[in-house]
CSV table of C-alpha atoms in Angstrom, one decimal:
chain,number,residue,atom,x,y,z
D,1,UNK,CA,132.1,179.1,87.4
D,2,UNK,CA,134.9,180.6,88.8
D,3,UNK,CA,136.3,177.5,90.2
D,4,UNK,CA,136.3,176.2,86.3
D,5,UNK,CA,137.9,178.7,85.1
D,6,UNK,CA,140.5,178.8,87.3
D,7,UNK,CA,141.1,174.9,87.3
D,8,UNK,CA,140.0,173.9,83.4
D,9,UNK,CA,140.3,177.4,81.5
D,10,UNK,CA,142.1,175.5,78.9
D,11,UNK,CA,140.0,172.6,78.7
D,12,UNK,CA,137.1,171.7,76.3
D,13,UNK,CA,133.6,170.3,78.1
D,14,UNK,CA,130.6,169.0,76.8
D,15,UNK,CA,126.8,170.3,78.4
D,16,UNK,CA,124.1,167.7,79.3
D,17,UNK,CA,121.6,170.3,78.6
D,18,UNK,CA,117.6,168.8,78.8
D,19,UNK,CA,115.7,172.0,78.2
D,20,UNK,CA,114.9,172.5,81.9
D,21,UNK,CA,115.9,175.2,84.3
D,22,UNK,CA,119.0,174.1,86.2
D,23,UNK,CA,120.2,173.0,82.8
D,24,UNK,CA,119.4,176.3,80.7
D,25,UNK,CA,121.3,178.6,83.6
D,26,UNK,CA,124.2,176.1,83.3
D,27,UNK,CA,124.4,176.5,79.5
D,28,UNK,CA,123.3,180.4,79.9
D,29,UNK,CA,126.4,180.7,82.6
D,30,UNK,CA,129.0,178.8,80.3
D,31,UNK,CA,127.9,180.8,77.1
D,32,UNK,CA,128.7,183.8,79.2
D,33,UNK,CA,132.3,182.5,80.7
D,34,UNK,CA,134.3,182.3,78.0
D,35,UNK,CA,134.7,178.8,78.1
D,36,UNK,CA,135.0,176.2,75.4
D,37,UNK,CA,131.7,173.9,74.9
D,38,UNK,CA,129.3,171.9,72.8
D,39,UNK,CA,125.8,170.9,74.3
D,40,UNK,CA,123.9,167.9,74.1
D,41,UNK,CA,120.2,166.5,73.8
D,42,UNK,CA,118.4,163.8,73.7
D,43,UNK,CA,115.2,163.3,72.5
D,44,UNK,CA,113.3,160.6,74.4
D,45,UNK,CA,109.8,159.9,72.3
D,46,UNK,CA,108.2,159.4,75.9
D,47,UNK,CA,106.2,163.1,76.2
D,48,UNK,CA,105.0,163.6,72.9
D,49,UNK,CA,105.0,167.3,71.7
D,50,UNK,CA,106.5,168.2,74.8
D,51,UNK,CA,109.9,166.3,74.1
D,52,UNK,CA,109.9,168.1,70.9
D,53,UNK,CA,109.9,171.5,71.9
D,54,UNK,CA,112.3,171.0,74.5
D,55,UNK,CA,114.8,169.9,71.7
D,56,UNK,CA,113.5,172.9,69.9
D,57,UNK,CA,114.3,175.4,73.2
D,58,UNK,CA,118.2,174.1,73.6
D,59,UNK,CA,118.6,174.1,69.7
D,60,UNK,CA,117.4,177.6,69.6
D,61,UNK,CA,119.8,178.4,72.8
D,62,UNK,CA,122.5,177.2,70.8
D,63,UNK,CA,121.7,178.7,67.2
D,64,UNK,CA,121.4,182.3,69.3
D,65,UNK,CA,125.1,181.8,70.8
D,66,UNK,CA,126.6,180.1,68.1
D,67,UNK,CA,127.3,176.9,70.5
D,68,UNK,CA,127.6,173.1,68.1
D,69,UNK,CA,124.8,171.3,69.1
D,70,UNK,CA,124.0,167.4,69.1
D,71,UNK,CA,121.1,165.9,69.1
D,72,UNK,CA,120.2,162.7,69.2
D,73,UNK,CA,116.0,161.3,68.6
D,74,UNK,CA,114.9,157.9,70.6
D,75,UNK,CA,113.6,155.6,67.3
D,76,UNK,CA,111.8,152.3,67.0
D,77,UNK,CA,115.7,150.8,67.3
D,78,UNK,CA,116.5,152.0,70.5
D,79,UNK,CA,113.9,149.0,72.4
D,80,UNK,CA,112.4,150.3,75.3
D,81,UNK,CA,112.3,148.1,78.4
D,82,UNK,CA,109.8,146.2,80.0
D,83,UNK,CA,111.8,146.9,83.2
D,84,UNK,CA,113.0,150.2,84.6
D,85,UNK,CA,112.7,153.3,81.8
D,86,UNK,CA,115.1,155.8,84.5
D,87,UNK,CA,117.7,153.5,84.0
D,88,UNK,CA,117.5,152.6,80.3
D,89,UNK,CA,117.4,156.1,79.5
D,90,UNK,CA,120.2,156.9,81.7
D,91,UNK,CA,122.0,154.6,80.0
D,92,UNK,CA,121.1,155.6,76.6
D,93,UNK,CA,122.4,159.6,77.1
D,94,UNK,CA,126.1,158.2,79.1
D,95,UNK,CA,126.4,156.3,76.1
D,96,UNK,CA,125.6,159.3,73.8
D,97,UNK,CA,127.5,161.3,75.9
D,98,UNK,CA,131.0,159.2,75.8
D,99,UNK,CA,130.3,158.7,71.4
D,100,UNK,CA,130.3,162.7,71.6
D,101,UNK,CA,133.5,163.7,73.6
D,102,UNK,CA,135.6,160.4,71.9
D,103,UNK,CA,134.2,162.2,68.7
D,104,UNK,CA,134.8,165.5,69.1
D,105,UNK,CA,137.8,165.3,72.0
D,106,UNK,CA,135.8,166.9,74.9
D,107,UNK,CA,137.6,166.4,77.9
D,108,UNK,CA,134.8,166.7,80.7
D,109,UNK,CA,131.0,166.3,80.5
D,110,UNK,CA,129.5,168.7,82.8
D,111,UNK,CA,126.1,167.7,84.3
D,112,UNK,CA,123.4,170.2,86.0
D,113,UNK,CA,122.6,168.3,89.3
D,114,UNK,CA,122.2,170.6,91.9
D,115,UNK,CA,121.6,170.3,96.0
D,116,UNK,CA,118.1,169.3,96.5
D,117,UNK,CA,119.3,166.2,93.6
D,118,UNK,CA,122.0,165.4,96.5
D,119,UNK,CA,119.4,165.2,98.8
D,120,UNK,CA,117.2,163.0,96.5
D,121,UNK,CA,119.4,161.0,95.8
D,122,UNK,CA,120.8,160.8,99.7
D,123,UNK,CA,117.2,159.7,100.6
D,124,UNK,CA,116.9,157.1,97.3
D,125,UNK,CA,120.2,155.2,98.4
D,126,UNK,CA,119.3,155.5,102.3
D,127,UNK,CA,115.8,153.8,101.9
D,128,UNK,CA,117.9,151.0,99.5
D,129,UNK,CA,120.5,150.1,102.5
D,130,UNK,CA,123.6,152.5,101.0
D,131,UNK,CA,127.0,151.9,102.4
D,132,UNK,CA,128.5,154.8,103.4
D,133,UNK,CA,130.0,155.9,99.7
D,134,UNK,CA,126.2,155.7,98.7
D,135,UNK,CA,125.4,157.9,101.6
D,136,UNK,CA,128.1,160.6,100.6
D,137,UNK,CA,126.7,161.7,97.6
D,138,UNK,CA,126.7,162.6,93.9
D,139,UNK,CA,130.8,163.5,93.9
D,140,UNK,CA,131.2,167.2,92.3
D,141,UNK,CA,134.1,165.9,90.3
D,142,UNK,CA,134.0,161.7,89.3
D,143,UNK,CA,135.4,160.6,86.3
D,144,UNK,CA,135.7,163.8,84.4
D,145,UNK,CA,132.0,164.6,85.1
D,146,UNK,CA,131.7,168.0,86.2
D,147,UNK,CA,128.5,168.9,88.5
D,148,UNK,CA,129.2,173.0,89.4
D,149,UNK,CA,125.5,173.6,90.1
D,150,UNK,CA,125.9,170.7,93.1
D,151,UNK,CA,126.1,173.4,95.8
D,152,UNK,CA,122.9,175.5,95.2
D,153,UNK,CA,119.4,174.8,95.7
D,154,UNK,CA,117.1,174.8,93.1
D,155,UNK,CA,115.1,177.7,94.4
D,156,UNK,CA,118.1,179.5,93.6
D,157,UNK,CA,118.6,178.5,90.3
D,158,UNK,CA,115.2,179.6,89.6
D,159,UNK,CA,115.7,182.6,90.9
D,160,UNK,CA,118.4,183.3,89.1
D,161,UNK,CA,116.6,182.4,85.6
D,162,UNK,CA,114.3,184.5,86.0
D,163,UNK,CA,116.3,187.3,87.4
D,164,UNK,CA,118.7,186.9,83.7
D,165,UNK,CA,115.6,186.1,81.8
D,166,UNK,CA,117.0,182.5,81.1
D,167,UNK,CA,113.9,181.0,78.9
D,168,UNK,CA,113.6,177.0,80.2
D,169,UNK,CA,110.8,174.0,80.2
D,170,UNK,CA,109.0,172.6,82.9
D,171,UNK,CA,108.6,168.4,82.3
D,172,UNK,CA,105.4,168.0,83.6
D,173,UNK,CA,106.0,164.0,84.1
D,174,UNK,CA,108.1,165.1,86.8
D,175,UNK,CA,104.9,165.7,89.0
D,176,UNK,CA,103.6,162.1,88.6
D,177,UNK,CA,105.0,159.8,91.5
D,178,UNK,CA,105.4,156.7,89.0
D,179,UNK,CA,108.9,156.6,90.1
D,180,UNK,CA,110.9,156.7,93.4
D,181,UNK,CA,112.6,159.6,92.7
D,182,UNK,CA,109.4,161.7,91.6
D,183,UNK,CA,107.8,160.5,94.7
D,184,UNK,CA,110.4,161.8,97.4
D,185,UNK,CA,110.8,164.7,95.6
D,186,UNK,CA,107.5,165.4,95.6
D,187,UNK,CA,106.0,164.3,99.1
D,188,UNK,CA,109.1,163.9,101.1
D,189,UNK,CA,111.7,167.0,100.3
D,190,UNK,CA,108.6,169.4,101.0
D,191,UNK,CA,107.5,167.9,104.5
D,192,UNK,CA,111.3,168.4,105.2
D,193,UNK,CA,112.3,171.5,104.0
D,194,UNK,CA,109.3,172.7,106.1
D,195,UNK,CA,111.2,171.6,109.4
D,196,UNK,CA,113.8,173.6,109.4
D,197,UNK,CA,114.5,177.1,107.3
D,198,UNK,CA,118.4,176.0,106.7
D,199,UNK,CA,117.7,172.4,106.6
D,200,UNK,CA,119.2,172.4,103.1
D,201,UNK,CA,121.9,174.1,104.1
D,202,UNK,CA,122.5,171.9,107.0
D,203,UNK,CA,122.4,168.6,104.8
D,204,UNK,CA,124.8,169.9,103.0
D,205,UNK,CA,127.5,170.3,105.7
D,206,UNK,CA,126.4,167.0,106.8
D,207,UNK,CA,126.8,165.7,103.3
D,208,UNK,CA,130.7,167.2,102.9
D,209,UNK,CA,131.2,165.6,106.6
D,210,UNK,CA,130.1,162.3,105.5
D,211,UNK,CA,132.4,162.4,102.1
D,212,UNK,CA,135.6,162.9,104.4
D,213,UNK,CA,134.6,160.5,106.5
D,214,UNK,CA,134.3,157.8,103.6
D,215,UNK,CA,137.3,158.7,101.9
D,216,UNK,CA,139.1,158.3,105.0
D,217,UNK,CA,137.2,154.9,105.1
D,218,UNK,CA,138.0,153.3,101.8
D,219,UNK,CA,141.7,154.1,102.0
D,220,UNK,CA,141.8,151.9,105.2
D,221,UNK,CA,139.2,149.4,103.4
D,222,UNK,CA,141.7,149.5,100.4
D,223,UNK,CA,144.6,149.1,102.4
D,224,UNK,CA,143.2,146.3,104.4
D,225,UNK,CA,142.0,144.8,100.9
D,226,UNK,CA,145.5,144.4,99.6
D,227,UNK,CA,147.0,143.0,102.5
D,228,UNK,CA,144.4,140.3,102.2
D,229,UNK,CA,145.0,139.3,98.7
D,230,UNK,CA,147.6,137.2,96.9
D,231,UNK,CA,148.0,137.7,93.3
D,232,UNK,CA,148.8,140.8,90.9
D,233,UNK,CA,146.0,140.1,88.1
D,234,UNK,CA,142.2,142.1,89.0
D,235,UNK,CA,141.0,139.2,86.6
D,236,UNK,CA,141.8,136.4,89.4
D,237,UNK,CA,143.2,136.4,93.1
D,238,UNK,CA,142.3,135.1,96.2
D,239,UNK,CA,141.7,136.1,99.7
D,240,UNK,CA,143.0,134.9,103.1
D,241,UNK,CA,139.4,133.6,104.3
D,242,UNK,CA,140.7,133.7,108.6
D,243,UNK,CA,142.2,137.2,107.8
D,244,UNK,CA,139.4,139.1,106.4
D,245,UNK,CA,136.8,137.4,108.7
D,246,UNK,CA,139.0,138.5,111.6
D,247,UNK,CA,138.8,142.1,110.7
D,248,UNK,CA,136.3,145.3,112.2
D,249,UNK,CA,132.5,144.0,110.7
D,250,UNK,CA,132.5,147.5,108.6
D,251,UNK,CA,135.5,146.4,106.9
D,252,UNK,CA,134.6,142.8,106.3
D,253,UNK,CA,131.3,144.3,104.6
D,254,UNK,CA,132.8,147.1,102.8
D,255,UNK,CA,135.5,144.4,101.1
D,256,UNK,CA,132.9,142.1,100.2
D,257,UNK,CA,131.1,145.5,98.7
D,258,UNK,CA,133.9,146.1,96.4
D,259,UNK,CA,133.6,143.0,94.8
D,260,UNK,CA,130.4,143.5,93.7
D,261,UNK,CA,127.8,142.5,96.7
D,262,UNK,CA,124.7,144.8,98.4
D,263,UNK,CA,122.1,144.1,100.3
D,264,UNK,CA,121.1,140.7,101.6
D,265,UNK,CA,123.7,139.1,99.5
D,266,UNK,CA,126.4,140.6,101.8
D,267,UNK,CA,124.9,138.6,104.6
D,268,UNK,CA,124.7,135.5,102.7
D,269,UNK,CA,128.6,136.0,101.9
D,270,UNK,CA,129.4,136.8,105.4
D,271,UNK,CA,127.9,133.5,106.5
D,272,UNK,CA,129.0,131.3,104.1
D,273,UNK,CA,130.5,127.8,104.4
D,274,UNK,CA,133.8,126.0,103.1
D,275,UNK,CA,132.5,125.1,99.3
D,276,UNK,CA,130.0,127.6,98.9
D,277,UNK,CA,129.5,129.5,95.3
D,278,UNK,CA,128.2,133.1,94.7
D,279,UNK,CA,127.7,135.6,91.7
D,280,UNK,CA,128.0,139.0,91.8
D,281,UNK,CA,127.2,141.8,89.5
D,282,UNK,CA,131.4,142.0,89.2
D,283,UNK,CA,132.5,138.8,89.9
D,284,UNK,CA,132.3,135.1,91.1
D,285,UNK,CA,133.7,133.9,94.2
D,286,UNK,CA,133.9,129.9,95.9
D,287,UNK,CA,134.8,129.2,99.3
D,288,UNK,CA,137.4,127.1,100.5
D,289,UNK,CA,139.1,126.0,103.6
D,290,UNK,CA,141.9,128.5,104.4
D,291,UNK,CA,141.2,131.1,101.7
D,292,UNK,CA,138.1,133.0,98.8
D,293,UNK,CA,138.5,132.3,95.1
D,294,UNK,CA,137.7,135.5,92.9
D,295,UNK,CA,136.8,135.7,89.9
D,296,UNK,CA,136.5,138.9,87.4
D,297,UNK,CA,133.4,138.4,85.3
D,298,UNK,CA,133.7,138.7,81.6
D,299,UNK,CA,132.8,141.8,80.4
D,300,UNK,CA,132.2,143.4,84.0
């Protein structure tokens, strides 16, 4: 907190606040710091009575300290999706989120992952074949997202609610392994906290090692990127096919990353012939003889 108000004193933040405990000692700390905020919640419809009264927890919290609240209730128009429900709901709040600070001119939304979330999440985009950026981390400061609770562990943070008699809510879906996430956190982290008493402490060095590493990495990926390319417009250029083949394999991937590739599809690219075609989730690229066609997708 003291890094914040040093560095954004002056500035005005918006609090991603759920009702549970890393959340209500984030809210508890800024209420306490002087520092201008409003707090946000959304209501899901997934947990019943439970999603309620953690609505009715944060509005309370922000009655007691005078704090604006928003709120905003999942209805029948918000279609939930056959497919993944982590990712339509984390859609749903960033969307929230942005309508809020465009609304009410709040610089920096300020989230309340903490360290073992670093090390889910480490674990989440090893077992999914991360590049190195993946394998860095959640970044404590990306896009005027604010994460100050990155560095401490959640045994901490519990400690230190109950220590300032910070009320919060336990989600008890968090205890089913439906999901990846729910699954490491609950089978995984444990069998490897137990190997080691600083082992969270450790990953966490490792962690700030690995981010210096990559940004040392992407500036010579980025640098190697433009030499490569002809063309000023991001909506079409091409690339000098010899050039970029001829360069270090990490660099060859990590281009063909930035244009929107992971996984097996990286391989495919790498291999590809004169006249071949792809899609990415960014843009389309063809093949030819002496140089790569790309393509911004619409919208993307």
């Amino acid at each position: 907190m003291e890094n914040l108000l040093e560095n954004y004193g002056a500035k005005n933040f918006l609090l991603a606040v759920s009702g549970g405990a890393d959340s209500m000692v984030l809210a508890h700390l800024f209420a306490n710091s002087g520092l201008k905020f409003q707090v946000a919640q959304i209501n899901y419809k997934l947990r019943g009575r439970d999603s309620d009264d953690d609505t009715k927890l944060v509005k309370d919290f922000c009655d007691k300290n005078q704090v604006k609240i928003h709120l905003y209730e999942v209805s029948e128009k918000d279609e939930k999706p056959e497919g993944s429900i982590q990712l339509w709901a984390r859609e749903l709040r960033y969307k929230f989120f942005r309508n809020i600070q465009e609304t009410e001119n709040l610089e920096y939304l300020v989230t309340a992952h903490h360290l073992n979330d670093q090390l889910e999440t480490f674990l989440i985009n090893l077992s999914r074949g991360s590049g190195i950026k993946g394998l860095s981390g959640i970044p404590e400061n990306d896009h005027k997202i604010l994460r100050p609770l990155l560095h401490y562990p959640k045994n901490e943070i519990y400690r230190f609610a109950q220590e300032k008699g910070i009320v919060f809510r336990e989600d008890l879906s968090n205890q089913k392994n439906e999901y990846l996430r729910n699954k490491i956190r609950n089978e995984i982290v444990p069998k490897l906290l137990e190997t080691n008493d600083n082992f969270l402490e450790n990953f966490s060095d490792s962690l700030a090692y690995m981010k210096s590493a990559s940004d040392f990495l992407q500036n010579v990926v980025e640098q190697s990127f433009k030499e490569l390319r002809t063309g000023q417009s991001d909506i079409e250029f091409t690339l000098n096919r010899k050039k970029l083949f001829s360069l270090e394999p990490f660099i060859v991937t990590e281009i063909i990353r930035k244009l929107g590739f992971s996984g097996d599809e990286i391989g495919k690219v790498r291999a590809a012939e004169t006249g071949k075609f792809f899609r990415s989730k960014t843009h389309e690229i063809s093949f030819e003889r002496s140089q790569i066609i790309c393509r911004k997708r619409a919208g993307k």
